[in-house]
Every structure is written in C-alpha cells, then in structure tokens.
Short mmCIF file of C-alpha atoms in Angstrom, two decimals:
data_model
loop_
_atom_site.label_atom_id
_atom_site.label_comp_id
_atom_site.label_asym_id
_atom_site.label_seq_id
_atom_site.Cartn_x
_atom_site.Cartn_y
_atom_site.Cartn_z
CA GLY A 16 0.00 0.00 0.00
CA ARG A 17 0.90 3.63 -0.23
CA SER A 18 3.07 4.86 2.61
CA ARG A 19 2.75 8.57 1.89
CA LYS A 20 -0.51 10.27 2.75
CA GLU A 21 -1.70 13.62 1.45
CA SER A 22 -3.90 15.86 3.57
CA HIS A 23 -4.92 19.46 4.22
CA VAL A 24 -5.36 20.19 0.52
CA GLY A 25 -6.91 23.37 -0.81
CA GLY A 26 -7.03 26.28 1.60
CA SER A 27 -3.86 25.41 3.46
CA GLY A 28 -1.77 25.34 0.33
CA GLY A 29 -2.08 21.63 -0.33
CA GLY A 30 -2.85 19.93 -3.59
CA ASP A 31 -1.97 16.89 -5.54
CA GLY A 32 1.12 18.51 -7.05
CA GLY A 33 0.62 16.79 -10.35
CA GLY A 34 -0.86 13.39 -9.53
CA ASP A 35 0.54 10.27 -7.96
CA MET A 36 4.31 10.73 -7.86
CA MET A 37 5.13 7.74 -5.68
CA GLU A 38 5.62 5.34 -8.57
CA ARG A 39 7.05 2.03 -7.43
CA HIS A 40 10.12 0.57 -9.09
CA ASP A 41 11.50 -2.94 -9.07
CA GLY A 42 15.10 -1.76 -8.74
CA TRP A 43 16.29 -2.82 -12.18
CA ASP A 44 16.01 0.61 -13.74
CA VAL A 45 18.98 1.95 -11.79
CA PRO A 46 22.02 2.76 -13.94
CA CYS A 47 24.81 0.19 -13.78
CA THR A 48 27.37 2.88 -12.99
CA PRO A 49 26.53 4.85 -9.82
CA LEU A 50 26.73 8.62 -9.93
CA ASP A 51 29.57 10.37 -8.09
CA ALA A 52 28.45 11.78 -4.74
CA SER A 53 29.97 14.20 -2.25
CA PHE A 54 28.92 16.38 0.68
CA VAL A 55 29.95 20.04 1.13
CA PHE A 56 29.59 21.86 4.46
CA LEU A 57 28.57 25.45 3.72
CA GLY A 58 28.15 26.38 7.37
CA THR A 59 29.01 24.60 10.61
CA ALA A 60 28.11 27.07 13.39
CA SER A 61 25.10 27.03 15.68
CA MET A 62 22.83 30.01 16.31
CA ALA A 63 24.98 32.80 14.83
CA PRO A 64 27.92 33.11 12.42
CA SER A 65 31.42 33.77 13.68
CA THR A 66 34.58 34.93 11.95
CA THR A 67 35.49 31.31 11.25
CA ARG A 68 32.13 29.61 10.74
CA ASN A 69 28.87 30.42 8.97
CA VAL A 70 25.55 29.14 10.28
CA SER A 71 24.06 25.87 9.08
CA GLY A 72 24.09 25.02 5.42
CA ASN A 73 24.95 21.88 3.48
CA ALA A 74 25.10 20.77 -0.13
CA ILE A 75 25.01 17.25 -1.54
CA ARG A 76 26.28 16.62 -5.05
CA ILE A 77 24.90 13.58 -6.84
CA GLY A 78 26.09 13.44 -10.41
CA SER A 79 25.66 16.96 -11.78
CA GLU A 80 22.81 17.90 -9.45
CA TRP A 81 23.23 19.85 -6.22
CA ILE A 82 20.85 19.40 -3.29
CA ILE A 83 20.77 21.94 -0.46
CA VAL A 84 20.03 20.80 3.11
CA ASP A 85 19.46 23.80 5.40
CA CYS A 86 20.17 27.35 4.39
CA GLY A 87 21.12 29.74 7.16
CA GLU A 88 21.88 33.40 6.62
CA GLY A 89 24.91 33.89 4.36
CA THR A 90 24.60 30.57 2.57
CA GLN A 91 24.72 32.19 -0.86
CA HIS A 92 27.98 33.88 0.11
CA GLN A 93 29.35 30.47 1.08
CA ILE A 94 28.17 29.06 -2.25
CA ASN A 95 30.25 31.75 -3.97
CA ARG A 96 33.29 30.35 -2.18
CA SER A 97 32.49 26.72 -2.97
CA LYS A 98 32.11 24.52 -6.05
CA VAL A 99 28.32 24.41 -5.70
CA ALA A 100 26.66 25.35 -9.01
CA PRO A 101 23.54 27.45 -8.20
CA GLY A 102 21.94 26.70 -11.57
CA SER A 103 22.12 22.97 -10.80
CA VAL A 104 20.18 23.21 -7.53
CA GLN A 105 16.89 21.40 -8.08
CA ARG A 106 15.95 20.46 -4.51
CA ILE A 107 16.17 22.16 -1.10
CA TYR A 108 15.43 20.48 2.25
CA ILE A 109 15.00 22.42 5.51
CA THR A 110 15.31 20.55 8.82
CA HIS A 111 13.54 23.14 11.00
CA LEU A 112 12.52 26.76 11.05
CA HIS A 113 15.04 28.25 13.45
CA GLY A 114 16.69 31.18 11.70
CA ASP A 115 20.20 29.74 11.64
CA HIS A 116 18.85 26.98 9.39
CA CYS A 117 16.45 28.84 7.08
CA PHE A 118 16.93 32.63 7.04
CA GLY A 119 19.15 32.36 3.96
CA LEU A 120 16.50 30.57 1.89
CA PRO A 121 14.78 33.59 0.28
CA GLY A 122 18.14 34.97 -0.83
CA LEU A 123 19.22 31.58 -2.16
CA MET A 124 16.03 31.35 -4.20
CA CYS A 125 17.00 34.60 -5.89
CA LYS A 126 20.54 33.41 -6.49
CA ILE A 127 19.80 30.04 -8.08
CA GLY A 128 17.78 31.55 -10.91
CA THR A 129 19.83 31.79 -14.11
CA SER A 130 19.67 34.39 -16.88
CA ASN A 131 18.38 31.81 -19.36
CA ILE A 132 14.68 32.72 -19.19
CA GLU A 133 13.60 30.02 -21.63
CA ALA A 134 15.32 27.30 -19.62
CA GLU A 135 14.05 28.70 -16.32
CA SER A 136 10.41 28.71 -17.48
CA SER A 137 10.39 24.89 -17.42
CA ARG A 138 12.44 24.54 -14.25
CA ILE A 139 10.88 23.55 -10.93
CA VAL A 140 12.75 23.91 -7.64
CA HIS A 141 11.39 21.43 -5.10
CA ILE A 142 11.49 22.63 -1.47
CA VAL A 143 10.64 20.42 1.52
CA GLY A 144 10.50 21.26 5.21
CA PRO A 145 8.37 21.31 8.37
CA ARG A 146 4.94 22.89 8.42
CA GLY A 147 5.12 26.65 8.33
CA LEU A 148 7.84 26.78 5.67
CA ARG A 149 5.30 27.58 2.95
CA ASN A 150 3.91 30.56 4.85
CA MET A 151 7.40 31.78 5.69
CA LEU A 152 8.47 31.84 2.06
CA ARG A 153 5.25 33.38 0.85
CA ALA A 154 5.45 36.16 3.43
CA THR A 155 9.06 36.97 2.55
CA LEU A 156 8.76 36.77 -1.23
CA LEU A 157 5.37 38.49 -1.52
CA THR A 158 6.11 41.40 0.84
CA SER A 159 9.43 42.07 -0.90
CA SER A 160 7.86 41.78 -4.39
CA THR A 161 10.35 39.04 -5.22
CA PHE A 162 9.61 36.84 -8.21
CA THR A 163 11.61 33.90 -9.46
CA PRO A 164 12.13 33.07 -13.16
CA TYR A 165 11.53 29.40 -12.33
CA ARG A 166 8.57 27.77 -10.61
CA PHE A 167 8.85 26.27 -7.15
CA ARG A 168 6.84 23.88 -5.02
CA VAL A 169 6.90 23.69 -1.22
CA ASP A 170 5.94 20.39 0.39
CA GLU A 171 5.47 20.39 4.16
CA LEU A 172 6.03 17.56 6.65
CA TRP A 173 3.01 17.43 8.92
CA PRO A 174 2.65 15.31 12.05
CA THR A 175 0.00 12.66 12.57
CA PRO A 176 -3.46 14.29 12.35
CA ASN A 177 -4.85 15.62 15.65
CA THR A 178 -1.40 15.70 17.26
CA ASP A 179 1.34 18.25 17.32
CA ALA A 180 4.93 17.69 16.21
CA GLY A 181 6.22 20.43 18.45
CA VAL A 182 5.19 19.08 21.83
CA GLU A 183 6.08 16.12 24.00
CA GLY A 184 3.78 13.22 23.27
CA GLY A 185 2.75 14.37 19.80
CA GLY A 186 2.90 12.31 16.66
CA GLY A 187 5.97 14.00 15.23
CA GLY A 188 9.25 15.16 16.77
CA ALA A 189 8.88 15.84 20.44
CA ALA A 190 10.01 19.17 21.82
CA VAL A 191 11.97 19.76 24.99
CA GLY A 192 9.80 20.73 27.90
CA GLY A 193 6.51 19.85 26.18
CA SER A 194 3.25 19.58 28.08
CA GLY A 195 1.36 16.70 26.51
CA GLY A 196 -0.21 16.08 23.11
CA VAL A 197 -1.95 19.45 22.77
CA ALA A 198 -1.82 21.05 19.34
CA LYS A 199 -0.09 24.13 20.65
CA VAL A 200 3.43 25.50 20.79
CA GLY A 201 4.38 27.70 23.73
CA GLY A 202 0.73 27.87 24.75
CA TYR A 203 -0.44 29.04 21.32
CA GLU A 204 -1.97 27.11 18.45
CA HIS A 205 0.60 26.38 15.75
CA PHE A 206 0.49 29.33 13.35
CA SER A 207 0.08 27.04 10.33
CA ASN A 208 -3.36 26.19 11.71
CA VAL A 209 -4.25 29.86 12.17
CA PHE A 210 -3.58 31.57 8.83
CA THR A 211 -2.54 30.85 5.27
CA LEU A 212 -1.00 33.41 2.93
CA PRO A 213 -1.88 33.71 -0.77
CA ILE A 214 0.02 31.52 -3.18
CA HIS A 215 3.06 33.13 -4.82
CA PRO A 216 2.81 33.75 -8.60
CA SER A 217 5.78 31.44 -9.25
CA GLU A 218 4.55 28.75 -6.88
CA ILE A 219 3.00 25.39 -7.69
CA GLU A 220 0.65 24.16 -4.99
CA GLY A 221 2.48 21.74 -2.75
CA ILE A 222 1.65 18.71 -0.67
CA ASN A 223 1.21 18.37 3.08
CA ILE A 224 2.76 14.98 3.79
CA THR A 225 1.66 13.02 6.85
CA PRO A 226 3.73 10.20 8.33
CA ASN A 227 3.84 6.51 7.59
CA ASN A 228 2.41 4.20 10.23
CA ASP A 229 5.82 3.00 11.36
CA GLY A 230 6.50 4.43 14.80
CA HIS A 231 9.54 3.15 16.69
CA ASP A 232 9.31 1.62 20.13
CA ALA A 233 11.71 3.14 22.63
CA ASN A 234 12.40 -0.27 24.09
CA ASP A 235 14.25 -1.71 21.13
CA GLY A 236 14.57 0.90 18.38
CA HIS A 237 12.86 -1.33 15.82
CA ASP A 238 9.80 -0.93 13.64
CA ASP A 239 6.95 -2.11 15.82
CA GLY A 240 4.07 -1.88 13.42
CA GLY A 241 2.88 1.63 14.16
CA HIS A 242 3.10 1.94 17.94
CA ASP A 243 3.81 5.46 19.16
CA ASP A 244 6.06 5.23 22.20
CA GLY A 245 4.61 8.29 23.91
CA TYR A 246 7.68 10.42 23.24
CA GLY A 247 6.50 11.72 19.91
CA HIS A 248 8.30 9.06 17.87
CA GLY A 249 5.51 8.76 15.36
CA GLY A 250 5.98 7.61 11.82
CA THR A 251 8.58 8.61 9.28
CA TRP A 252 7.89 10.32 5.98
CA GLU A 253 8.60 8.97 2.52
CA LEU A 254 9.07 12.04 0.35
CA PRO A 255 7.81 12.45 -3.21
CA PRO A 256 10.38 12.65 -6.00
CA HIS A 257 11.13 15.85 -7.84
CA PRO A 258 8.05 17.14 -9.73
CA ASN A 259 10.02 17.03 -12.97
CA PRO A 260 12.20 13.88 -12.95
CA VAL A 261 13.51 14.69 -16.43
CA VAL A 262 15.54 17.58 -15.02
CA SER A 263 16.25 15.75 -11.77
CA PRO A 264 17.56 12.31 -12.81
CA VAL A 265 18.65 11.70 -9.23
CA SER A 266 15.00 11.07 -8.35
CA ASP A 267 15.15 7.82 -10.31
CA ALA A 268 18.16 6.47 -8.42
CA TRP A 269 17.70 7.89 -4.92
CA ARG A 270 14.76 8.12 -2.56
CA VAL A 271 14.47 10.61 0.28
CA TYR A 272 12.95 9.95 3.70
CA ALA A 273 12.52 12.02 6.85
CA ALA A 274 11.94 11.32 10.52
CA PRO A 275 11.07 13.55 13.50
CA LEU A 276 13.77 14.64 15.94
CA SER A 277 13.44 16.00 19.47
CA HIS A 278 14.16 19.72 19.61
CA THR A 279 12.51 22.92 20.85
CA VAL A 280 10.53 23.22 17.58
CA ASP A 281 9.49 20.75 14.88
CA SER A 282 12.77 19.33 13.59
CA VAL A 283 13.51 16.48 11.19
CA GLY A 284 16.39 14.49 9.83
CA TYR A 285 16.65 13.50 6.16
CA VAL A 286 17.92 10.20 4.82
CA PHE A 287 18.94 9.87 1.17
CA LYS A 288 18.88 6.23 0.05
CA GLU A 289 20.32 5.02 -3.21
CA ARG A 290 18.76 2.06 -4.97
CA PRO A 291 20.90 -1.06 -5.29
CA HIS A 292 22.93 -1.19 -8.49
CA ARG A 293 22.28 -4.20 -10.65
CA GLY A 294 25.22 -6.41 -11.44
CA ALA A 295 26.99 -6.89 -14.74
CA MET A 296 25.17 -8.39 -17.71
CA ASP A 297 26.50 -11.75 -18.92
CA ALA A 298 25.96 -11.11 -22.62
CA LYS A 299 28.05 -14.13 -23.60
CA ALA A 300 25.52 -16.42 -21.92
CA ALA A 301 22.50 -14.75 -23.49
CA ARG A 302 23.81 -14.19 -27.03
CA PRO A 303 23.78 -17.84 -28.29
CA ARG A 304 20.14 -18.19 -27.30
CA LEU A 305 19.13 -15.00 -29.09
CA ILE A 306 20.79 -15.45 -32.46
CA THR A 307 19.56 -18.90 -33.43
CA ASP A 308 17.76 -19.06 -36.78
CA GLU A 309 14.66 -20.30 -34.99
CA ASN A 310 14.57 -17.27 -32.69
CA LYS A 311 15.43 -14.79 -35.46
CA GLU A 312 12.41 -15.96 -37.41
CA PHE A 313 10.21 -15.76 -34.32
CA GLN A 314 11.37 -12.25 -33.48
CA ARG A 315 10.71 -11.07 -37.03
CA SER A 316 7.18 -12.41 -36.72
CA VAL A 317 6.58 -10.16 -33.71
CA GLY A 318 8.20 -7.11 -35.30
CA ILE A 319 11.73 -7.29 -33.86
CA LYS A 320 14.34 -7.10 -36.63
CA ASN A 321 17.42 -7.58 -34.46
CA PRO A 322 17.08 -10.20 -31.69
CA MET A 323 20.20 -8.81 -30.00
CA SER A 324 18.11 -5.77 -29.04
CA LEU A 325 16.52 -8.02 -26.42
CA LEU A 326 19.74 -7.71 -24.43
CA GLY A 327 18.81 -4.11 -23.69
CA GLN A 328 15.43 -5.16 -22.36
CA LEU A 329 17.03 -7.74 -20.10
CA GLN A 330 19.49 -5.15 -18.83
CA ARG A 331 16.62 -2.79 -18.01
CA GLY A 332 14.99 -5.50 -15.92
CA GLN A 333 12.41 -6.68 -18.45
CA SER A 334 11.75 -10.34 -19.22
CA VAL A 335 11.74 -11.33 -22.90
CA GLU A 336 10.28 -14.19 -24.91
CA ILE A 337 12.31 -16.28 -27.35
CA MET A 338 11.68 -19.36 -29.45
CA GLU A 339 13.78 -22.35 -28.42
CA ASN A 340 13.28 -25.98 -29.46
CA ALA A 341 9.90 -25.10 -30.94
CA GLN A 342 8.73 -23.65 -27.60
CA ARG A 343 8.19 -20.07 -26.43
CA ILE A 344 10.59 -19.56 -23.56
CA THR A 345 10.69 -16.61 -21.14
CA LEU A 346 14.15 -15.31 -20.27
CA HIS A 347 14.39 -13.39 -16.99
CA PRO A 348 16.95 -10.69 -16.11
CA SER A 349 18.05 -12.68 -13.07
CA ASP A 350 19.22 -15.44 -15.42
CA PHE A 351 21.95 -13.23 -16.89
CA ILE A 352 22.62 -10.37 -14.44
CA GLY A 353 25.02 -10.80 -11.55
CA ALA A 354 24.53 -9.92 -7.89
CA SER A 355 23.50 -6.35 -7.13
CA LYS A 356 25.69 -3.91 -5.24
CA ALA A 357 24.26 -2.10 -2.24
CA GLY A 358 23.27 1.54 -2.62
CA ARG A 359 24.63 4.35 -0.48
CA VAL A 360 22.86 5.98 2.47
CA ILE A 361 23.36 9.60 3.57
CA ALA A 362 21.74 10.81 6.83
CA VAL A 363 21.59 14.55 7.61
CA LEU A 364 20.08 15.46 10.97
CA GLY A 365 18.72 18.78 12.10
CA ASP A 366 18.98 20.02 15.66
CA THR A 367 18.23 17.17 18.04
CA CYS A 368 18.66 15.77 21.52
CA ASP A 369 17.00 12.44 20.69
CA SER A 370 17.09 10.95 17.20
CA ARG A 371 15.76 7.45 17.76
CA ALA A 372 12.87 7.86 15.32
CA LEU A 373 15.48 8.08 12.55
CA ALA A 374 17.45 5.00 13.57
CA GLY A 375 15.75 2.51 11.28
CA LEU A 376 16.13 4.71 8.21
CA ALA A 377 19.75 5.63 8.95
CA TYR A 378 20.99 2.14 9.78
CA GLY A 379 24.24 1.37 7.95
CA ALA A 380 24.61 4.94 6.67
CA ASP A 381 27.76 5.62 4.67
CA LEU A 382 27.73 9.18 6.02
CA MET A 383 25.88 10.61 9.01
CA VAL A 384 25.98 14.36 9.66
CA HIS A 385 24.99 15.02 13.27
CA GLU A 386 25.06 18.12 15.42
CA ALA A 387 27.39 18.38 18.41
CA THR A 388 26.64 21.83 19.76
CA ASN A 389 28.39 21.57 23.12
CA ALA A 390 31.15 19.47 24.68
CA ALA A 391 32.73 19.16 28.11
CA LEU A 392 36.28 20.33 27.40
CA ASP A 393 37.34 22.36 30.43
CA GLU A 394 38.77 20.56 33.44
CA ASP A 395 36.23 22.14 35.76
CA GLU A 396 33.26 21.10 33.57
CA ASP A 397 31.24 18.11 34.70
CA GLU A 398 30.31 16.04 31.65
CA ASP A 399 26.93 15.03 33.06
CA GLU A 400 26.04 18.65 33.71
CA VAL A 401 27.10 19.68 30.19
CA VAL A 402 25.00 16.86 28.73
CA ALA A 403 21.98 17.86 30.81
CA ARG A 404 22.33 21.53 29.89
CA THR A 405 22.72 20.65 26.22
CA ILE A 406 19.64 18.43 26.24
CA SER A 407 17.61 21.14 27.95
CA HIS A 408 18.17 23.28 24.84
CA GLY A 409 17.33 20.43 22.48
CA HIS A 410 20.90 19.76 21.33
CA SER A 411 23.54 17.02 21.45
CA THR A 412 27.11 16.53 22.62
CA PRO A 413 29.79 14.62 20.66
CA THR A 414 29.24 11.57 22.87
CA MET A 415 25.49 11.66 22.28
CA ALA A 416 26.00 11.94 18.52
CA ALA A 417 28.48 9.06 18.48
CA THR A 418 26.21 6.90 20.63
CA PHE A 419 23.41 7.30 18.13
CA ALA A 420 25.79 6.72 15.22
CA ALA A 421 27.02 3.52 16.86
CA CYS A 422 23.42 2.48 17.39
CA CYS A 423 22.88 2.89 13.65
CA GLY A 424 26.11 1.18 12.61
CA VAL A 425 27.24 4.10 10.45
CA ARG A 426 30.47 4.02 8.47
CA ARG A 427 31.42 7.67 8.95
CA LEU A 428 30.20 10.35 11.36
CA VAL A 429 30.81 14.04 10.75
CA LEU A 430 30.02 16.42 13.60
CA THR A 431 28.76 19.94 12.91
CA HIS A 432 26.65 22.81 14.36
CA PHE A 433 29.28 23.87 16.88
CA SER A 434 28.94 26.51 19.57
CA ALA A 435 30.65 29.82 18.89
CA ARG A 436 33.22 28.81 21.52
CA TYR A 437 34.73 26.34 19.07
CA LYS A 438 36.49 28.15 16.25
CA GLY A 439 36.72 26.65 12.79
CA ASP A 440 40.05 28.03 11.57
CA GLU A 441 43.37 26.25 11.00
CA SER A 442 45.16 27.62 14.06
CA ASP A 443 46.87 25.13 16.34
CA GLU A 444 44.54 26.05 19.18
CA SER A 445 41.39 25.50 17.11
CA LEU A 446 42.64 22.24 15.66
CA ALA A 447 43.48 20.98 19.15
CA VAL A 448 39.98 21.80 20.41
CA MET A 449 38.31 20.04 17.48
CA ALA A 450 40.60 17.04 17.97
CA ARG A 451 39.39 16.75 21.56
CA ILE A 452 35.77 16.96 20.39
CA SER A 453 36.26 14.26 17.78
CA SER A 454 38.13 12.08 20.29
CA GLN A 455 35.11 12.15 22.63
CA ALA A 456 32.99 10.75 19.80
CA SER A 457 35.69 8.30 18.72
CA GLU A 458 35.77 6.79 22.21
CA VAL A 459 32.21 5.64 21.57
CA LEU A 460 32.28 4.95 17.84
CA GLY A 461 35.86 3.73 17.59
CA GLY A 462 38.37 3.90 14.76
CA ASP A 463 38.88 6.86 12.45
CA GLU A 464 35.23 7.23 11.47
CA VAL A 465 34.69 10.59 13.21
CA THR A 466 35.45 14.01 11.70
CA CYS A 467 34.67 17.55 12.86
CA ALA A 468 33.35 19.64 9.98
CA ARG A 469 34.86 22.93 8.86
CA ASP A 470 33.22 25.41 6.53
CA LEU A 471 33.65 24.43 2.85
CA MET A 472 34.97 20.99 3.77
CA GLU A 473 34.01 18.36 1.18
CA VAL A 474 33.51 14.68 1.95
CA SER A 475 33.47 12.14 -0.86
CA ILE A 476 30.88 9.35 -0.67
CA PRO A 477 32.24 6.53 -2.85
CA ALA A 478 30.01 3.82 -4.24
CA LYS A 479 29.90 0.61 -2.25
CA ARG A 480 31.87 -2.36 -3.49
CA GLU A 481 30.18 -5.15 -1.59
CA TYR A 482 27.42 -7.21 -3.14
CA ILE A 483 23.99 -7.81 -1.69
CA ASN A 484 23.46 -11.38 -0.56
CA SER A 485 21.16 -13.33 1.67
CA GLY A 486 23.28 -12.47 4.69
CA SER A 487 23.35 -8.71 4.11
CA ARG A 488 21.66 -6.48 6.65
CA THR A 489 19.73 -3.46 5.47
CA THR A 490 17.81 -2.90 8.69
CA MET A 491 18.81 -2.62 12.31
CA PRO A 492 19.89 -6.01 13.69
CA MET A 493 17.71 -7.38 16.45
CA GLY A 494 19.41 -8.02 19.76
CA SER A 495 22.46 -5.91 18.97
CA GLU A 496 24.30 -5.06 22.18
CA VAL A 497 25.33 -1.65 20.89
CA VAL A 498 21.68 -0.86 20.15
CA LYS A 499 20.66 -1.86 23.64
CA GLU A 500 23.44 0.20 25.22
CA ALA A 501 22.58 3.22 23.10
CA ILE A 502 18.90 3.05 23.91
CA GLU A 503 19.63 2.67 27.63
CA ARG A 504 21.90 5.70 27.56
CA VAL A 505 19.30 7.82 25.78
CA GLU A 506 16.68 6.68 28.26
CA ARG A 507 18.87 7.80 31.18
CA GLU A 508 19.33 11.21 29.59
CA ARG A 509 15.62 11.53 28.85
CA SER A 510 14.69 10.71 32.44
CA VAL A 511 16.29 13.93 33.63
CA ARG A 512 15.35 16.15 30.70
CA GLY A 513 12.62 17.97 32.58
CA VAL A 514 15.04 19.13 35.27
CA ARG A 515 16.43 22.42 33.98
CA GLY A 516 19.14 23.15 36.52
CA ALA A 517 22.41 21.29 36.19
CA GLY A 518 22.51 20.65 39.90
CA GLY A 519 18.98 19.29 39.82
CA VAL A 520 19.92 17.04 36.93
CA LYS A 521 22.92 15.71 38.81
CA ARG A 522 20.79 14.99 41.87
CA ALA A 523 18.15 13.26 39.73
CA ARG A 524 20.81 11.10 38.17
CA GLU A 525 22.22 10.15 41.57
CA GLU A 526 18.76 9.18 42.73
CA ASP A 527 18.17 7.18 39.54
CA GLU A 528 21.45 5.35 40.07
CA GLY A 529 20.76 4.82 43.75
CA GLY A 530 23.45 7.28 44.81
#
C-alpha cells in the first residue's frame, strides 16, 4: 500500500502537485554505474555566524545535481566560495525553522535563478520542510515583491493528524519541555493552523505529507508496526520525488525519507537512500540463445528485426520471450545479471537531543551528519552537567552523537553545528579543540570514522563495493548489544530532561542510580 498520505489540501496550500508521484520501481532501472556523490559543508556554526564559521548550510552533489540541506543566513555567500553550481540546484530540504537553518533561503532562491529565461520557465525547484515553511516563504517573497524566473513547489512535513509535532507526546518530533499532546506551541496554536497566505505567482501548490504508520518503540529501536512510544516518535515520511524527474535524474536512483527529531521546535532528519545497483550483464551467456535461426524468425514475426536488441530489455529489468526448441521460452533478467551492489545511504540530521525515530532509516549509513553543539572540554566542567544543559536546549554533545551513530552502525560520522566557543580556523589552538571533540565521539564509535566539519569541507561518498546477498543487513539487527546500550543511555538522559538546573539534573541522576 501507499506509505505517503496527502492531507490538508486546498485552503492550506495543499494539492496533488501533479498526480501520484510515488511510482514504485522494481530496482532494475537503476544505472549500472553509480553517480559520483559528495557532501559540502557550507556552514558549521550554531545560532549565529562567527569569523570562522557560517551558520548551518549543506550541499550534496549527486552526479551533476546539487541538493541543499538547510540554508542559514549567508549561505549564498558560502556558495560563492564553494564549487556548488547554483543553476544545478533542483531540490532544497530544511530541517527546521530556526533562523540559523532557514533565514538564507529567500536569498538563495534569488541566487539560483539563471539568466536563461527560456530554460528557467520549465524549471521547478522542489522545497521540503516542516509545516510553516510555505507561509514563511510566501510572506518573505510576496512582501518584498520578489519573483523567481523558475517555478517552485513547497511540500510540508506534517505530524500525525490531531497531534502536534512540536510538543512532548505528539505524533511528530517531540520538543523539549513539552506539556502533553496538545496542538499548541508555547501555549499558542501552531500558526500554520491559524492563517494561510496567498500563493506566490511562481509557486506550484504543494503537498502536506503526513507520516507513515511506522512508529519506533523506545524499548528496542525497531519498527513495531505503528506503535507510538509516547515520546513523539511517530511515523517517518517517505518524500515524493522531484516534480520534474527529467531535469532531476537523481529522483530515479535515490529516494528521500525524513523522521522527527526531538528539539525545541518541529525538527527532522533526512535520509537519502540510493537504490541497489544491478550487477553486470552476462551477454556471452544470453547471445547464443538469441541469435539462433529459430529465434530470429520468431522475433521477425513479432516485429523485432534484431534479436540482440533483447539484451537491452534484459538489462533494463524486463523479461523477454524467445523461441527455443519449438517452444516459447521466457528469459528473466536474473538469469543473466550478476549480484546487485548495495546503494549508499546519507543521513543529515537537524537540531536534536534524541534521534531514535530516525534509527531505522539511517541504519548502515555511509555518512551521518549530526550536530554536536556543546562538549565538556574544560577541566572544571562536569560532563553530566554539560549533557543535561545541552539536552535542555534540544541539542547534542559529541558523545550523544556518536552513541546514536554507533546504534545505527554508520560508516562515517561528521560532527557539525558547533557553539561559537569552538572556532573553525586552522590555528593550532582550534585544531586541538576540534581534535578533543572528535576524540570524545571516537571513544564511543571507535576507529577513524569521526570528523569535525569545517566550513567548505568536502567529503566524498564513494560507491559501495560489496554485493547484496542473503546475509546482508539493510535494517537494524535485532538483539544488537550496541543498540541496547545506546537506547539505555538515551533513556537515562531523557529521564532527567525535565530538570532544567544542572545541579537538579545531577541529583536526579544520583537518585536514579541509587546514589
């Protein structure tokens, strides 16, 4: 059945956005040769820019297409300093609506338009983010009389109906200090339920996407058939492909998912999943069966002049019929195509102090980008108190990020979204501080899989070499000790989240541990 639901159409800016875009594929239509992929950090600071870091902004390159994930103020300036090609940006994803992650979006929308009016008239920029993003863009663009030469569509991620993603206990990402499943934020009804601005002249009506029925149980971190654990870990979202897949070929090879995160406002993480790549075609095995006189005559009778053209159909995953020993025989792609290679997984998280709802999607990620806003670096800092203070603001420490990454079995973790205390330049002092931050995460994750991001740093994401087989894991392993340890740690931190003062947190922990 369909896993993406559409709701709130019409007055709230919804609509079908051009029909059913969630076409299912059997996996064979993926190109044999995977597209090159890399990740560029356009901004790695939290809250406000510094002299060495800009606020949050990221760019993913897949083939020739650039995808933006978060767009804080100054992102277009950072793009000028990077290899990102503005005219090749087809998709933009926003994790949450705090200014350091989205205030640069209106300016970026002006920048990515090219001077080729004819080409721009058929271009669609696809923008996805939490509810409220559509109103934010309309307000900014309409009041400033800003028009784009291209069209754009804004799809919003909405929580489960009748719940609120911005409060504890809601169907989406729980917020710190929430007060139950009331559809209000800070005592007020969420503004997206209160007013809707007129559609922008360049805008195509978007979709309000509600979650799949795949909530994650806090006890084990696995798909439990739709149970909401009471912490707001409702379902994940499967996102529609680009409205115009002809200009966004990545949509055919990659799917995008989202899951709610715990923060002070609605926040999500995005997971980009590449389809498996089919193996090599054994043309030598197929050719003798295609070029027999008997089959040539049969193919001519059905309008196929060259029976070798059937190789192309097999390679595209289509079965073909031939004549063999006076019988019509069906040849299947699996008869001639080798084992598939696993696709890549890229997980990009917004601000979060609890990411468990994303664990199933992000399992085995080749690259996970996770915030690490604060760390206990000074000798007089108590690590537990730093963790408690960080959680109270909806953020994570390096150890928390690494614990979640270990839970997900990721191959590489890159930390970002650093406090202004942690400079991002190449001075010995700054490098030493970042080395200490990465070492805290490495103690949990192990090896050399942890990196601290710097502005304009680029990370290559090479295609996987291993083949998919019956023993391959693509979901979180049941009974994994590291999963159990990670979940237990998160539970301990959650148990003291409501205590704001560091001293109170420490006392609560001592009581919890029997101290």
